[in-house]
Amino acid sequence: MNMRPTRPLRGQFCYRIHPLNSVFTAEVLAIFQALDELVVPEKDILILSDSFSALSSLKNISFHSPKVIQRLAAKIHIRKNLNQNIAFLWIPGHSGVSWNEKADSIAKQVSEFSPYIDWIVSEDILSHLKKQSFQIIEENYHKSKYQLLIGNIPDILTSSKWTGNRVQDRLIARIISKLITTPGLLYRFNFHLDPSCRVCNEINDISHILLKCQKYASVRVILWRKLNIVSANITYDVLLSHVLANKNQLLIFVQTLKYFDIDQLHPFGNKCFGSIVYSPFRRPLNYHWD
């Protein structure tokens, strides 16, 4: 970030900030600190910055803008009330602009002895805690028995942004974690008497339904062609890698699930699995689903 008043600078400065602060926050804090450092009699100040995101956020400020942007906007507003005009100009980074190169050079000189700005933006704290929380969950999962039963679970944060609603979010999460309600899954938890597929006589879980079951062979051929899957024999992880490749393929997969008799709105997850559901706390119940 570069600061230049209407006359050449009479000094330079650099500061340390807490490592939890993001690059975006660092760029905004640099502008913020520049306004405090530039004690000049001129009414007009031009600030050059190579942070397009910081300048865009400042230009499009709203109630939902980051706190650091709101704080910077408040400072600029105070300066304007004191008849000091402040203008911003974006310049591309590492493009040979002398003031930008000088600022980058100064930034590299920061050491543990440089002045420290003891302030952490709340959004960056929350972002760090969220990331840390996901890491802890992932580590605990890999150490648990469910890792062996379910296997690796891909990151669903990206895919959740592609789905149309929360129902689809839940469906995709259950597909990824292999927790779609099937006789095979229910049998594993002692909630079903027979885990076998009536057509193939194999364990009737979600992997079997999507990858092997002869009942859905024709549907599978069409889906494989749409997802650009060449091999007929693939693993569940390979299927998920194709499904989660982009938004278009995810939507194709979701729309095709109904042809595998997977009803995302049915309370038990799949209409074709109606038979005897066993519970150790009551007598077996016979469900007849259409």
PDB file of C-alpha atoms in Angstrom:
ATOM      1  CA  MET A   1       0.000   0.000   0.000  1.00  0.00           C
ATOM      2  CA  ASN A   2       1.336   3.431  -0.963  1.00  0.00           C
ATOM      3  CA  MET A   3       0.682   6.825   0.567  1.00  0.00           C
ATOM      4  CA  ARG A   4       1.393  10.001  -1.361  1.00  0.00           C
ATOM      5  CA  PRO A   5       0.240  13.526  -0.468  1.00  0.00           C
ATOM      6  CA  THR A   6       0.357  16.435  -2.905  1.00  0.00           C
ATOM      7  CA  ARG A   7       4.013  16.919  -1.969  1.00  0.00           C
ATOM      8  CA  PRO A   8       6.702  14.216  -1.582  1.00  0.00           C
ATOM      9  CA  LEU A   9       6.660  12.181   1.614  1.00  0.00           C
ATOM     10  CA  ARG A  10       8.860  13.351   4.427  1.00  0.00           C
ATOM     11  CA  GLY A  11       9.008   9.930   6.093  1.00  0.00           C
ATOM     12  CA  GLN A  12       8.047   6.301   6.014  1.00  0.00           C
ATOM     13  CA  PHE A  13       6.696   3.798   8.505  1.00  0.00           C
ATOM     14  CA  CYS A  14       5.947   0.114   8.935  1.00  0.00           C
ATOM     15  CA  TYR A  15       4.051  -1.844  11.584  1.00  0.00           C
ATOM     16  CA  ARG A  16       3.543  -5.413  12.727  1.00  0.00           C
ATOM     17  CA  ILE A  17       0.062  -6.867  13.096  1.00  0.00           C
ATOM     18  CA  HIS A  18      -1.250 -10.053  14.661  1.00  0.00           C
ATOM     19  CA  PRO A  19      -0.867 -13.104  12.361  1.00  0.00           C
ATOM     20  CA  LEU A  20      -4.573 -13.922  12.742  1.00  0.00           C
ATOM     21  CA  ASN A  21      -5.404 -10.856  10.671  1.00  0.00           C
ATOM     22  CA  SER A  22      -6.031 -11.647   7.006  1.00  0.00           C
ATOM     23  CA  VAL A  23      -4.254 -10.074   4.035  1.00  0.00           C
ATOM     24  CA  PHE A  24      -7.418  -8.060   3.369  1.00  0.00           C
ATOM     25  CA  THR A  25      -7.366  -6.730   6.924  1.00  0.00           C
ATOM     26  CA  ALA A  26      -3.670  -5.882   6.631  1.00  0.00           C
ATOM     27  CA  GLU A  27      -4.305  -3.808   3.498  1.00  0.00           C
ATOM     28  CA  VAL A  28      -7.162  -1.901   5.133  1.00  0.00           C
ATOM     29  CA  LEU A  29      -5.163  -1.324   8.323  1.00  0.00           C
ATOM     30  CA  ALA A  30      -2.328   0.087   6.189  1.00  0.00           C
ATOM     31  CA  ILE A  31      -4.694   2.681   4.713  1.00  0.00           C
ATOM     32  CA  PHE A  32      -6.128   3.359   8.162  1.00  0.00           C
ATOM     33  CA  GLN A  33      -2.687   3.893   9.664  1.00  0.00           C
ATOM     34  CA  ALA A  34      -1.594   6.052   6.724  1.00  0.00           C
ATOM     35  CA  LEU A  35      -4.349   8.542   7.503  1.00  0.00           C
ATOM     36  CA  ASP A  36      -3.058   8.759  11.074  1.00  0.00           C
ATOM     37  CA  GLU A  37       0.560   9.184   9.968  1.00  0.00           C
ATOM     38  CA  LEU A  38       0.015  11.711   7.190  1.00  0.00           C
ATOM     39  CA  VAL A  39      -0.067  14.919   9.208  1.00  0.00           C
ATOM     40  CA  VAL A  40       0.209  17.412   6.348  1.00  0.00           C
ATOM     41  CA  PRO A  41      -1.303  20.875   5.923  1.00  0.00           C
ATOM     42  CA  GLU A  42      -2.659  20.143   2.441  1.00  0.00           C
ATOM     43  CA  LYS A  43      -6.381  19.603   2.128  1.00  0.00           C
ATOM     44  CA  ASP A  44      -6.098  16.932  -0.535  1.00  0.00           C
ATOM     45  CA  ILE A  45      -4.507  13.504  -0.092  1.00  0.00           C
ATOM     46  CA  LEU A  46      -4.145  10.798  -2.714  1.00  0.00           C
ATOM     47  CA  ILE A  47      -3.631   7.243  -1.450  1.00  0.00           C
ATOM     48  CA  LEU A  48      -2.398   4.618  -3.886  1.00  0.00           C
ATOM     49  CA  SER A  49      -3.244   1.007  -3.088  1.00  0.00           C
ATOM     50  CA  ASP A  50      -2.771  -2.278  -4.921  1.00  0.00           C
ATOM     51  CA  SER A  51      -5.566  -3.905  -2.894  1.00  0.00           C
ATOM     52  CA  PHE A  52      -8.536  -3.945  -5.248  1.00  0.00           C
ATOM     53  CA  SER A  53     -10.656  -5.826  -2.700  1.00  0.00           C
ATOM     54  CA  ALA A  54     -10.069  -3.203   0.000  1.00  0.00           C
ATOM     55  CA  LEU A  55     -10.955  -0.294  -2.291  1.00  0.00           C
ATOM     56  CA  SER A  56     -14.000  -2.119  -3.686  1.00  0.00           C
ATOM     57  CA  SER A  57     -15.274  -2.859  -0.177  1.00  0.00           C
ATOM     58  CA  LEU A  58     -14.788   0.771   0.783  1.00  0.00           C
ATOM     59  CA  LYS A  59     -16.643   1.943  -2.311  1.00  0.00           C
ATOM     60  CA  ASN A  60     -19.546  -0.479  -1.768  1.00  0.00           C
ATOM     61  CA  ILE A  61     -19.775  -0.151   1.996  1.00  0.00           C
ATOM     62  CA  SER A  62     -22.952  -1.348   3.686  1.00  0.00           C
ATOM     63  CA  PHE A  63     -24.238  -2.390   7.088  1.00  0.00           C
ATOM     64  CA  HIS A  64     -22.858  -5.888   6.459  1.00  0.00           C
ATOM     65  CA  SER A  65     -19.347  -4.710   5.527  1.00  0.00           C
ATOM     66  CA  PRO A  66     -16.397  -5.897   7.650  1.00  0.00           C
ATOM     67  CA  LYS A  67     -15.876  -3.885  10.817  1.00  0.00           C
ATOM     68  CA  VAL A  68     -12.447  -2.717   9.686  1.00  0.00           C
ATOM     69  CA  ILE A  69     -13.982  -1.194   6.531  1.00  0.00           C
ATOM     70  CA  GLN A  70     -16.684   0.541   8.559  1.00  0.00           C
ATOM     71  CA  ARG A  71     -14.052   1.933  10.883  1.00  0.00           C
ATOM     72  CA  LEU A  72     -11.977   3.223   7.951  1.00  0.00           C
ATOM     73  CA  ALA A  73     -15.042   4.823   6.367  1.00  0.00           C
ATOM     74  CA  ALA A  74     -15.820   6.590   9.652  1.00  0.00           C
ATOM     75  CA  LYS A  75     -12.297   8.038   9.789  1.00  0.00           C
ATOM     76  CA  ILE A  76     -12.560   9.264   6.191  1.00  0.00           C
ATOM     77  CA  HIS A  77     -15.916  10.857   6.980  1.00  0.00           C
ATOM     78  CA  ILE A  78     -14.395  12.736   9.927  1.00  0.00           C
ATOM     79  CA  ARG A  79     -11.578  14.037   7.709  1.00  0.00           C
ATOM     80  CA  LYS A  80     -14.074  15.220   5.109  1.00  0.00           C
ATOM     81  CA  ASN A  81     -15.937  17.151   7.783  1.00  0.00           C
ATOM     82  CA  LEU A  82     -12.619  18.897   8.478  1.00  0.00           C
ATOM     83  CA  ASN A  83     -12.498  19.953   4.808  1.00  0.00           C
ATOM     84  CA  GLN A  84      -9.827  17.434   3.883  1.00  0.00           C
ATOM     85  CA  ASN A  85     -10.468  15.609   0.614  1.00  0.00           C
ATOM     86  CA  ILE A  86      -9.146  12.048   0.429  1.00  0.00           C
ATOM     87  CA  ALA A  87      -8.966  10.194  -2.889  1.00  0.00           C
ATOM     88  CA  PHE A  88      -7.991   6.592  -3.586  1.00  0.00           C
ATOM     89  CA  LEU A  89      -6.384   5.163  -6.701  1.00  0.00           C
ATOM     90  CA  TRP A  90      -5.921   1.483  -7.442  1.00  0.00           C
ATOM     91  CA  ILE A  91      -2.646   0.439  -9.051  1.00  0.00           C
ATOM     92  CA  PRO A  92      -1.673  -3.100 -10.078  1.00  0.00           C
ATOM     93  CA  GLY A  93       0.864  -4.708  -7.800  1.00  0.00           C
ATOM     94  CA  HIS A  94       4.380  -5.575  -8.969  1.00  0.00           C
ATOM     95  CA  SER A  95       3.933  -3.490 -12.115  1.00  0.00           C
ATOM     96  CA  GLY A  96       6.926  -1.210 -11.714  1.00  0.00           C
ATOM     97  CA  VAL A  97       5.100   1.688 -10.033  1.00  0.00           C
ATOM     98  CA  SER A  98       7.818   3.306  -7.919  1.00  0.00           C
ATOM     99  CA  TRP A  99       5.644   4.108  -4.906  1.00  0.00           C
ATOM    100  CA  ASN A 100       4.227   0.598  -4.836  1.00  0.00           C
ATOM    101  CA  GLU A 101       7.671  -0.979  -5.116  1.00  0.00           C
ATOM    102  CA  LYS A 102       8.916   1.261  -2.305  1.00  0.00           C
ATOM    103  CA  ALA A 103       6.034   0.206  -0.055  1.00  0.00           C
ATOM    104  CA  ASP A 104       6.745  -3.476  -0.759  1.00  0.00           C
ATOM    105  CA  SER A 105      10.399  -2.909   0.080  1.00  0.00           C
ATOM    106  CA  ILE A 106       9.494  -1.245   3.389  1.00  0.00           C
ATOM    107  CA  ALA A 107       7.114  -4.106   4.260  1.00  0.00           C
ATOM    108  CA  LYS A 108       9.954  -6.612   3.905  1.00  0.00           C
ATOM    109  CA  GLN A 109      11.933  -4.680   6.523  1.00  0.00           C
ATOM    110  CA  VAL A 110       9.376  -5.358   9.270  1.00  0.00           C
ATOM    111  CA  SER A 111      10.916  -7.200  12.213  1.00  0.00           C
ATOM    112  CA  GLU A 112       9.984  -8.169  15.749  1.00  0.00           C
ATOM    113  CA  PHE A 113      11.252  -4.763  16.854  1.00  0.00           C
ATOM    114  CA  SER A 114       8.838  -2.861  14.586  1.00  0.00           C
ATOM    115  CA  PRO A 115       5.885  -1.063  16.234  1.00  0.00           C
ATOM    116  CA  TYR A 116       2.981  -3.426  16.873  1.00  0.00           C
ATOM    117  CA  ILE A 117      -0.705  -2.710  16.237  1.00  0.00           C
ATOM    118  CA  ASP A 118      -2.448  -4.671  18.984  1.00  0.00           C
ATOM    119  CA  TRP A 119      -5.762  -5.226  17.246  1.00  0.00           C
ATOM    120  CA  ILE A 120      -7.408  -8.291  15.705  1.00  0.00           C
ATOM    121  CA  VAL A 121     -10.464  -7.981  13.496  1.00  0.00           C
ATOM    122  CA  SER A 122     -13.451  -9.940  14.833  1.00  0.00           C
ATOM    123  CA  GLU A 123     -14.217 -11.489  11.429  1.00  0.00           C
ATOM    124  CA  ASP A 124     -10.694 -12.906  11.262  1.00  0.00           C
ATOM    125  CA  ILE A 125     -11.027 -14.374  14.757  1.00  0.00           C
ATOM    126  CA  LEU A 126     -14.275 -16.100  13.780  1.00  0.00           C
ATOM    127  CA  SER A 127     -12.737 -17.340  10.533  1.00  0.00           C
ATOM    128  CA  HIS A 128      -9.783 -18.797  12.428  1.00  0.00           C
ATOM    129  CA  LEU A 129     -12.014 -20.483  15.015  1.00  0.00           C
ATOM    130  CA  LYS A 130     -14.223 -21.932  12.286  1.00  0.00           C
ATOM    131  CA  LYS A 131     -11.208 -23.319  10.442  1.00  0.00           C
ATOM    132  CA  GLN A 132      -9.792 -24.690  13.683  1.00  0.00           C
ATOM    133  CA  SER A 133     -13.135 -26.288  14.525  1.00  0.00           C
ATOM    134  CA  PHE A 134     -13.292 -28.094  11.174  1.00  0.00           C
ATOM    135  CA  GLN A 135      -9.722 -29.306  11.639  1.00  0.00           C
ATOM    136  CA  ILE A 136     -10.549 -30.726  15.069  1.00  0.00           C
ATOM    137  CA  ILE A 137     -13.667 -32.444  13.716  1.00  0.00           C
ATOM    138  CA  GLU A 138     -11.693 -33.929  10.828  1.00  0.00           C
ATOM    139  CA  GLU A 139      -8.899 -35.139  13.118  1.00  0.00           C
ATOM    140  CA  ASN A 140     -11.380 -36.710  15.534  1.00  0.00           C
ATOM    141  CA  TYR A 141     -13.189 -38.386  12.648  1.00  0.00           C
ATOM    142  CA  HIS A 142      -9.996 -39.919  11.287  1.00  0.00           C
ATOM    143  CA  LYS A 143      -9.236 -41.291  14.748  1.00  0.00           C
ATOM    144  CA  SER A 144     -12.704 -42.767  15.226  1.00  0.00           C
ATOM    145  CA  LYS A 145     -14.182 -46.127  14.262  1.00  0.00           C
ATOM    146  CA  TYR A 146     -16.411 -44.411  11.687  1.00  0.00           C
ATOM    147  CA  GLN A 147     -13.378 -43.759   9.489  1.00  0.00           C
ATOM    148  CA  LEU A 148     -13.140 -47.512   8.892  1.00  0.00           C
ATOM    149  CA  LEU A 149     -16.893 -47.925   8.355  1.00  0.00           C
ATOM    150  CA  ILE A 150     -17.564 -44.913   6.122  1.00  0.00           C
ATOM    151  CA  GLY A 151     -14.151 -44.040   4.710  1.00  0.00           C
ATOM    152  CA  ASN A 152     -12.868 -40.619   3.733  1.00  0.00           C
ATOM    153  CA  ILE A 153     -15.506 -37.895   3.511  1.00  0.00           C
ATOM    154  CA  PRO A 154     -14.843 -35.173   0.921  1.00  0.00           C
ATOM    155  CA  ASP A 155     -15.164 -31.532   1.856  1.00  0.00           C
ATOM    156  CA  ILE A 156     -18.845 -30.574   1.466  1.00  0.00           C
ATOM    157  CA  LEU A 157     -18.407 -26.861   2.142  1.00  0.00           C
ATOM    158  CA  THR A 158     -17.962 -26.088  -1.549  1.00  0.00           C
ATOM    159  CA  SER A 159     -20.727 -28.377  -2.750  1.00  0.00           C
ATOM    160  CA  SER A 160     -23.216 -26.891  -0.254  1.00  0.00           C
ATOM    161  CA  LYS A 161     -22.938 -23.574  -2.107  1.00  0.00           C
ATOM    162  CA  TRP A 162     -23.996 -25.278  -5.339  1.00  0.00           C
ATOM    163  CA  THR A 163     -27.199 -26.893  -4.121  1.00  0.00           C
ATOM    164  CA  GLY A 164     -30.555 -25.209  -4.414  1.00  0.00           C
ATOM    165  CA  ASN A 165     -31.891 -25.633  -0.885  1.00  0.00           C
ATOM    166  CA  ARG A 166     -31.314 -27.207   2.509  1.00  0.00           C
ATOM    167  CA  VAL A 167     -33.089 -30.412   1.484  1.00  0.00           C
ATOM    168  CA  GLN A 168     -30.494 -30.943  -1.232  1.00  0.00           C
ATOM    169  CA  ASP A 169     -27.740 -29.989   1.235  1.00  0.00           C
ATOM    170  CA  ARG A 170     -28.846 -32.756   3.586  1.00  0.00           C
ATOM    171  CA  LEU A 171     -29.192 -35.236   0.749  1.00  0.00           C
ATOM    172  CA  ILE A 172     -25.669 -34.580  -0.559  1.00  0.00           C
ATOM    173  CA  ALA A 173     -24.234 -34.754   2.965  1.00  0.00           C
ATOM    174  CA  ARG A 174     -25.898 -38.143   3.474  1.00  0.00           C
ATOM    175  CA  ILE A 175     -24.681 -39.387   0.082  1.00  0.00           C
ATOM    176  CA  ILE A 176     -21.104 -38.317   0.855  1.00  0.00           C
ATOM    177  CA  SER A 177     -21.148 -39.892   4.313  1.00  0.00           C
ATOM    178  CA  LYS A 178     -22.971 -43.021   3.037  1.00  0.00           C
ATOM    179  CA  LEU A 179     -25.758 -42.411   5.539  1.00  0.00           C
ATOM    180  CA  ILE A 180     -28.675 -42.619   3.114  1.00  0.00           C
ATOM    181  CA  THR A 181     -31.213 -44.919   4.757  1.00  0.00           C
ATOM    182  CA  THR A 182     -30.839 -48.362   3.187  1.00  0.00           C
ATOM    183  CA  PRO A 183     -31.379 -51.926   4.434  1.00  0.00           C
ATOM    184  CA  GLY A 184     -27.600 -52.325   4.580  1.00  0.00           C
ATOM    185  CA  LEU A 185     -27.209 -49.258   6.792  1.00  0.00           C
ATOM    186  CA  LEU A 186     -30.157 -50.165   9.016  1.00  0.00           C
ATOM    187  CA  TYR A 187     -28.866 -53.725   9.406  1.00  0.00           C
ATOM    188  CA  ARG A 188     -25.486 -52.416  10.503  1.00  0.00           C
ATOM    189  CA  PHE A 189     -27.180 -50.693  13.430  1.00  0.00           C
ATOM    190  CA  ASN A 190     -29.557 -53.616  14.149  1.00  0.00           C
ATOM    191  CA  PHE A 191     -32.603 -51.814  12.744  1.00  0.00           C
ATOM    192  CA  HIS A 192     -33.252 -54.201   9.835  1.00  0.00           C
ATOM    193  CA  LEU A 193     -33.501 -57.970   9.565  1.00  0.00           C
ATOM    194  CA  ASP A 194     -32.179 -58.476   6.027  1.00  0.00           C
ATOM    195  CA  PRO A 195     -29.455 -56.287   4.455  1.00  0.00           C
ATOM    196  CA  SER A 196     -29.486 -58.064   1.078  1.00  0.00           C
ATOM    197  CA  CYS A 197     -30.631 -56.660  -2.249  1.00  0.00           C
ATOM    198  CA  ARG A 198     -33.583 -58.672  -3.570  1.00  0.00           C
ATOM    199  CA  VAL A 199     -32.263 -58.440  -7.134  1.00  0.00           C
ATOM    200  CA  CYS A 200     -28.517 -58.997  -6.695  1.00  0.00           C
ATOM    201  CA  ASN A 201     -28.384 -60.734  -3.300  1.00  0.00           C
ATOM    202  CA  GLU A 202     -25.595 -58.379  -2.149  1.00  0.00           C
ATOM    203  CA  ILE A 203     -25.441 -55.947   0.767  1.00  0.00           C
ATOM    204  CA  ASN A 204     -27.991 -53.312  -0.179  1.00  0.00           C
ATOM    205  CA  ASP A 205     -26.216 -50.102   0.784  1.00  0.00           C
ATOM    206  CA  ILE A 206     -25.870 -46.832  -1.112  1.00  0.00           C
ATOM    207  CA  SER A 207     -22.639 -47.983  -2.790  1.00  0.00           C
ATOM    208  CA  HIS A 208     -24.382 -51.065  -4.190  1.00  0.00           C
ATOM    209  CA  ILE A 209     -27.377 -49.067  -5.412  1.00  0.00           C
ATOM    210  CA  LEU A 210     -25.339 -46.436  -7.247  1.00  0.00           C
ATOM    211  CA  LEU A 211     -22.490 -48.624  -8.509  1.00  0.00           C
ATOM    212  CA  LYS A 212     -23.642 -52.225  -8.984  1.00  0.00           C
ATOM    213  CA  CYS A 213     -27.361 -52.966  -8.609  1.00  0.00           C
ATOM    214  CA  GLN A 214     -28.733 -54.517 -11.815  1.00  0.00           C
ATOM    215  CA  LYS A 215     -32.113 -52.925 -11.229  1.00  0.00           C
ATOM    216  CA  TYR A 216     -30.619 -49.531 -12.109  1.00  0.00           C
ATOM    217  CA  ALA A 217     -28.185 -50.606 -14.852  1.00  0.00           C
ATOM    218  CA  SER A 218     -29.828 -48.510 -17.583  1.00  0.00           C
ATOM    219  CA  VAL A 219     -30.043 -45.441 -15.338  1.00  0.00           C
ATOM    220  CA  ARG A 220     -26.392 -45.891 -14.409  1.00  0.00           C
ATOM    221  CA  VAL A 221     -25.299 -45.946 -18.064  1.00  0.00           C
ATOM    222  CA  ILE A 222     -27.036 -42.621 -18.717  1.00  0.00           C
ATOM    223  CA  LEU A 223     -25.631 -41.034 -15.555  1.00  0.00           C
ATOM    224  CA  TRP A 224     -22.094 -42.241 -16.301  1.00  0.00           C
ATOM    225  CA  ARG A 225     -22.297 -40.677 -19.762  1.00  0.00           C
ATOM    226  CA  LYS A 226     -23.479 -37.334 -18.359  1.00  0.00           C
ATOM    227  CA  LEU A 227     -20.717 -37.347 -15.734  1.00  0.00           C
ATOM    228  CA  ASN A 228     -18.056 -38.332 -18.306  1.00  0.00           C
ATOM    229  CA  ILE A 229     -17.265 -41.568 -16.479  1.00  0.00           C
ATOM    230  CA  VAL A 230     -15.614 -44.011 -18.883  1.00  0.00           C
ATOM    231  CA  SER A 231     -15.031 -47.099 -16.752  1.00  0.00           C
ATOM    232  CA  ALA A 232     -18.010 -49.205 -15.729  1.00  0.00           C
ATOM    233  CA  ASN A 233     -16.238 -50.442 -12.585  1.00  0.00           C
ATOM    234  CA  ILE A 234     -15.374 -47.525 -10.324  1.00  0.00           C
ATOM    235  CA  THR A 235     -15.198 -46.989  -6.581  1.00  0.00           C
ATOM    236  CA  TYR A 236     -17.525 -44.838  -4.532  1.00  0.00           C
ATOM    237  CA  ASP A 237     -14.764 -42.253  -4.017  1.00  0.00           C
ATOM    238  CA  VAL A 238     -14.201 -41.976  -7.770  1.00  0.00           C
ATOM    239  CA  LEU A 239     -17.926 -41.438  -8.308  1.00  0.00           C
ATOM    240  CA  LEU A 240     -17.958 -38.657  -5.711  1.00  0.00           C
ATOM    241  CA  SER A 241     -14.928 -37.011  -7.308  1.00  0.00           C
ATOM    242  CA  HIS A 242     -16.861 -36.755 -10.588  1.00  0.00           C
ATOM    243  CA  VAL A 243     -20.049 -35.611  -8.866  1.00  0.00           C
ATOM    244  CA  LEU A 244     -18.276 -32.872  -6.894  1.00  0.00           C
ATOM    245  CA  ALA A 245     -16.133 -31.706  -9.820  1.00  0.00           C
ATOM    246  CA  ASN A 246     -18.390 -28.711 -10.492  1.00  0.00           C
ATOM    247  CA  LYS A 247     -21.863 -27.340  -9.909  1.00  0.00           C
ATOM    248  CA  ASN A 248     -23.296 -28.656 -13.182  1.00  0.00           C
ATOM    249  CA  GLN A 249     -22.295 -32.263 -12.492  1.00  0.00           C
ATOM    250  CA  LEU A 250     -23.581 -32.077  -8.926  1.00  0.00           C
ATOM    251  CA  LEU A 251     -26.996 -30.900 -10.145  1.00  0.00           C
ATOM    252  CA  ILE A 252     -27.075 -33.665 -12.777  1.00  0.00           C
ATOM    253  CA  PHE A 253     -26.384 -36.207 -10.047  1.00  0.00           C
ATOM    254  CA  VAL A 254     -29.049 -34.802  -7.704  1.00  0.00           C
ATOM    255  CA  GLN A 255     -31.668 -34.796 -10.468  1.00  0.00           C
ATOM    256  CA  THR A 256     -30.843 -38.405 -11.391  1.00  0.00           C
ATOM    257  CA  LEU A 257     -31.123 -39.782  -7.851  1.00  0.00           C
ATOM    258  CA  LYS A 258     -34.901 -40.130  -8.159  1.00  0.00           C
ATOM    259  CA  TYR A 259     -34.358 -42.754 -10.889  1.00  0.00           C
ATOM    260  CA  PHE A 260     -32.431 -44.785  -8.321  1.00  0.00           C
ATOM    261  CA  ASP A 261     -35.596 -44.608  -6.182  1.00  0.00           C
ATOM    262  CA  ILE A 262     -33.848 -42.313  -3.722  1.00  0.00           C
ATOM    263  CA  ASP A 263     -36.547 -39.930  -2.575  1.00  0.00           C
ATOM    264  CA  GLN A 264     -35.026 -36.932  -0.815  1.00  0.00           C
ATOM    265  CA  LEU A 265     -38.372 -35.996   0.710  1.00  0.00           C
ATOM    266  CA  HIS A 266     -39.301 -39.383   2.155  1.00  0.00           C
ATOM    267  CA  PRO A 267     -38.857 -39.615   5.951  1.00  0.00           C
ATOM    268  CA  PHE A 268     -36.891 -42.877   5.604  1.00  0.00           C
ATOM    269  CA  GLY A 269     -34.824 -41.633   2.659  1.00  0.00           C
ATOM    270  CA  ASN A 270     -35.742 -44.275   0.063  1.00  0.00           C
ATOM    271  CA  LYS A 271     -39.164 -45.531  -0.970  1.00  0.00           C
ATOM    272  CA  CYS A 272     -37.958 -48.825  -2.421  1.00  0.00           C
ATOM    273  CA  PHE A 273     -36.604 -50.005   0.914  1.00  0.00           C
ATOM    274  CA  GLY A 274     -39.973 -50.715   2.506  1.00  0.00           C
ATOM    275  CA  SER A 275     -39.977 -54.036   4.306  1.00  0.00           C
ATOM    276  CA  ILE A 276     -39.494 -54.906   7.949  1.00  0.00           C
ATOM    277  CA  VAL A 277     -37.707 -52.336  10.088  1.00  0.00           C
ATOM    278  CA  TYR A 278     -36.565 -53.820  13.367  1.00  0.00           C
ATOM    279  CA  SER A 279     -36.138 -51.942  16.624  1.00  0.00           C
ATOM    280  CA  PRO A 280     -34.908 -53.610  19.821  1.00  0.00           C
ATOM    281  CA  PHE A 281     -37.379 -51.470  21.792  1.00  0.00           C
ATOM    282  CA  ARG A 282     -40.570 -52.567  20.067  1.00  0.00           C
ATOM    283  CA  ARG A 283     -42.105 -55.199  17.831  1.00  0.00           C
ATOM    284  CA  PRO A 284     -41.109 -55.222  14.133  1.00  0.00           C
ATOM    285  CA  LEU A 285     -43.231 -52.876  12.037  1.00  0.00           C
ATOM    286  CA  ASN A 286     -44.231 -53.634   8.469  1.00  0.00           C
ATOM    287  CA  TYR A 287     -44.055 -50.546   6.244  1.00  0.00           C
ATOM    288  CA  HIS A 288     -45.719 -50.620   2.832  1.00  0.00           C
ATOM    289  CA  TRP A 289     -44.429 -47.712   0.735  1.00  0.00           C
ATOM    290  CA  ASP A 290     -45.672 -46.843  -2.704  1.00  0.00           C
TER     291      ASP A 290
END
